Short mmCIF file of C-alpha atoms in Angstrom, two decimals:
data_model
loop_
_atom_site.label_atom_id
_atom_site.label_comp_id
_atom_site.label_asym_id
_atom_site.label_seq_id
_atom_site.Cartn_x
_atom_site.Cartn_y
_atom_site.Cartn_z
CA UNK A 1 0.00 0.00 0.00
CA UNK A 2 1.42 3.34 -1.00
CA UNK A 3 1.50 5.99 1.73
CA UNK A 4 1.90 9.74 1.45
CA UNK A 5 4.63 11.09 3.73
CA UNK A 6 5.50 14.72 4.44
CA UNK A 7 8.42 16.37 6.21
CA UNK A 8 7.45 18.48 9.22
CA UNK A 9 9.79 21.06 10.73
CA UNK A 10 9.38 20.93 14.50
CA UNK A 11 12.20 23.39 15.26
CA UNK A 12 15.38 24.78 13.69
CA UNK A 13 17.20 21.53 14.49
CA UNK A 14 14.43 18.90 14.45
CA UNK A 15 12.62 17.42 11.45
CA UNK A 16 9.88 14.82 11.56
CA UNK A 17 7.75 12.77 9.18
CA UNK A 18 3.97 12.57 9.07
CA UNK A 19 2.52 9.56 7.24
CA UNK A 20 -1.12 9.58 6.20
CA UNK A 21 -3.27 6.54 7.07
CA UNK A 22 -0.44 4.66 8.80
CA UNK A 23 -1.19 1.99 11.37
CA UNK A 24 1.48 2.18 14.12
CA UNK A 25 1.30 -1.63 14.46
CA UNK A 26 2.87 -1.97 11.00
CA UNK A 27 6.56 -1.61 10.18
CA UNK A 28 7.48 1.78 8.75
CA UNK A 29 10.89 2.33 7.11
CA UNK A 30 11.51 6.06 6.75
CA UNK A 31 15.15 6.15 5.73
CA UNK A 32 16.68 2.96 4.41
CA UNK A 33 20.48 3.00 4.51
CA UNK A 34 21.62 4.84 1.36
CA UNK A 35 24.44 3.48 -0.74
CA UNK A 36 26.58 6.03 -2.57
CA UNK A 37 27.40 4.70 -6.04
CA UNK A 38 29.71 7.58 -6.92
CA UNK A 39 30.11 11.30 -6.52
CA UNK A 40 32.52 13.91 -7.79
CA UNK A 41 33.34 17.58 -7.94
CA UNK A 42 33.44 19.42 -11.26
CA UNK A 43 34.69 22.88 -12.01
CA UNK A 44 37.68 25.14 -12.10
CA UNK A 45 39.19 27.97 -10.06
CA UNK A 46 36.22 30.34 -10.41
CA UNK A 47 32.47 30.18 -9.81
CA UNK A 48 30.85 26.92 -10.95
CA UNK A 49 27.19 26.15 -10.27
CA UNK A 50 25.24 23.02 -11.10
CA UNK A 51 21.61 23.68 -12.02
CA UNK A 52 20.04 20.58 -13.56
CA UNK A 53 20.76 16.93 -14.36
CA UNK A 54 19.13 14.22 -16.46
CA UNK A 55 20.20 10.66 -17.33
CA UNK A 56 20.34 9.19 -20.84
CA UNK A 57 19.12 5.70 -21.80
CA UNK A 58 22.59 4.27 -21.06
CA UNK A 59 22.60 5.65 -17.53
CA UNK A 60 25.06 8.46 -18.29
CA UNK A 61 24.31 11.70 -16.41
CA UNK A 62 24.13 15.02 -18.28
CA UNK A 63 24.78 18.09 -16.15
CA UNK A 64 23.82 21.70 -16.90
CA UNK A 65 25.25 24.65 -15.02
CA UNK A 66 26.87 28.06 -15.17
CA UNK A 67 30.59 28.70 -14.91
CA UNK A 68 33.19 31.43 -14.87
CA UNK A 69 36.02 28.88 -15.10
CA UNK A 70 37.99 28.27 -18.28
CA UNK A 71 39.45 24.92 -19.29
CA UNK A 72 36.41 22.72 -18.62
CA UNK A 73 35.63 21.63 -22.19
CA UNK A 74 36.84 18.70 -24.26
CA UNK A 75 38.43 18.70 -27.71
CA UNK A 76 35.85 19.04 -30.48
CA UNK A 77 33.22 20.62 -28.23
CA UNK A 78 30.63 23.00 -29.68
CA UNK A 79 32.25 25.93 -27.83
CA UNK A 80 35.69 25.37 -26.32
CA UNK A 81 36.38 28.82 -24.89
CA UNK A 82 34.60 30.85 -22.26
CA UNK A 83 33.16 33.94 -23.96
CA UNK A 84 32.34 35.85 -20.79
CA UNK A 85 31.89 35.09 -17.13
CA UNK A 86 28.75 33.07 -16.50
CA UNK A 87 28.55 30.94 -19.62
CA UNK A 88 26.52 27.73 -19.62
CA UNK A 89 28.37 24.43 -19.36
CA UNK A 90 26.91 21.13 -20.55
CA UNK A 91 28.72 18.03 -19.27
CA UNK A 92 28.24 14.34 -20.03
CA UNK A 93 29.86 11.81 -17.70
CA UNK A 94 29.80 8.04 -17.87
CA UNK A 95 27.67 6.09 -15.45
CA UNK A 96 30.68 4.43 -13.83
CA UNK A 97 31.95 7.71 -12.36
CA UNK A 98 35.42 8.44 -11.15
CA UNK A 99 37.93 11.10 -12.10
CA UNK A 100 38.18 9.95 -15.73
CA UNK A 101 34.44 9.72 -16.32
CA UNK A 102 34.04 12.90 -18.43
CA UNK A 103 32.79 11.91 -21.90
CA UNK A 104 32.51 15.48 -23.16
CA UNK A 105 31.87 19.04 -22.01
CA UNK A 106 31.01 22.21 -23.92
CA UNK A 107 30.31 25.82 -23.14
CA UNK A 108 27.24 27.62 -24.51
CA UNK A 109 27.46 31.36 -24.14
CA UNK A 110 27.33 34.81 -25.66
CA UNK A 111 28.96 38.21 -25.21
CA UNK A 112 26.94 38.61 -22.00
CA UNK A 113 25.95 36.45 -19.03
CA UNK A 114 23.71 33.39 -19.24
CA UNK A 115 21.56 31.74 -16.59
CA UNK A 116 21.06 27.97 -16.78
CA UNK A 117 17.52 26.66 -16.54
CA UNK A 118 17.09 22.92 -17.07
CA UNK A 119 18.32 19.97 -19.11
CA UNK A 120 16.21 17.14 -20.52
CA UNK A 121 16.91 14.18 -22.81
CA UNK A 122 14.37 13.28 -25.49
CA UNK A 123 13.51 9.80 -26.81
CA UNK A 124 16.14 10.08 -29.56
CA UNK A 125 18.79 10.87 -26.89
CA UNK A 126 19.11 14.50 -27.97
CA UNK A 127 19.87 16.88 -25.12
CA UNK A 128 17.63 19.94 -24.74
CA UNK A 129 18.65 22.85 -22.52
CA UNK A 130 16.98 26.13 -21.66
CA UNK A 131 18.01 29.30 -19.88
CA UNK A 132 18.15 33.07 -20.04
CA UNK A 133 20.58 35.48 -21.70
CA UNK A 134 21.28 39.16 -22.29
CA UNK A 135 23.61 38.26 -25.14
CA UNK A 136 23.24 39.46 -28.72
CA UNK A 137 25.38 36.83 -30.41
CA UNK A 138 26.32 33.11 -30.44
CA UNK A 139 22.93 32.03 -29.04
CA UNK A 140 20.84 31.45 -32.19
CA UNK A 141 22.14 28.62 -34.41
CA UNK A 142 20.08 27.12 -37.25
CA UNK A 143 17.18 29.01 -35.68
CA UNK A 144 13.79 28.80 -37.37
CA UNK A 145 12.10 30.69 -34.55
CA UNK A 146 13.75 33.84 -33.16
CA UNK A 147 17.29 34.59 -34.31
CA UNK A 148 17.82 37.86 -32.37
CA UNK A 149 17.27 38.97 -28.80
CA UNK A 150 14.03 40.95 -28.45
CA UNK A 151 14.10 42.17 -24.85
CA UNK A 152 16.51 43.05 -22.08
CA UNK A 153 16.62 39.35 -21.15
CA UNK A 154 15.44 36.59 -23.47
CA UNK A 155 14.99 32.93 -22.88
CA UNK A 156 16.69 30.39 -25.11
CA UNK A 157 16.34 26.73 -25.99
CA UNK A 158 19.12 24.66 -27.54
CA UNK A 159 19.19 21.08 -28.78
CA UNK A 160 22.41 19.04 -28.82
CA UNK A 161 23.19 15.60 -30.21
CA UNK A 162 24.18 12.93 -27.70
CA UNK A 163 27.83 13.55 -28.68
CA UNK A 164 27.61 17.20 -27.58
CA UNK A 165 27.35 18.81 -31.02
CA UNK A 166 24.65 21.43 -31.38
CA UNK A 167 21.66 20.81 -33.66
CA UNK A 168 19.94 24.18 -33.22
CA UNK A 169 19.29 26.94 -30.72
CA UNK A 170 16.93 29.88 -30.61
CA UNK A 171 15.89 32.84 -28.53
CA UNK A 172 12.40 32.74 -27.01
#
């Protein structure tokens, strides 16, 4: 039987759980012992923020974030150099993890700052990202929608192949 559970904050240092329709005579497991499969840090000497993650059909995680650090990308990436502080980074790691698990990484940025929104993987394993920019260049690529920024800040959507190469991107 599926139960609905909610966290309850009793004080600044005490959390509790409320479970709807639970009979106290039955066993209730709130926090089974977690097992860490792998974890890692990613970034450089400057500001690096992770914003969103999704997992492809092979179990490989795709990370989206914002960075001011140079040197994060891989050879052959869509954009190998940081154009300005606060460019987007898109990173694919293998599911095994470890320090050599980077498959590829690319920047996505303009002549201004970008804000990362979210990443999602479609059924064909293309990677779709969204965010916000004030930039006037390098954002729209093969755009059939909006090829120039229209406001002070514009949203953007970009679609990448599973190998990290861009298919298209557009302002919103």
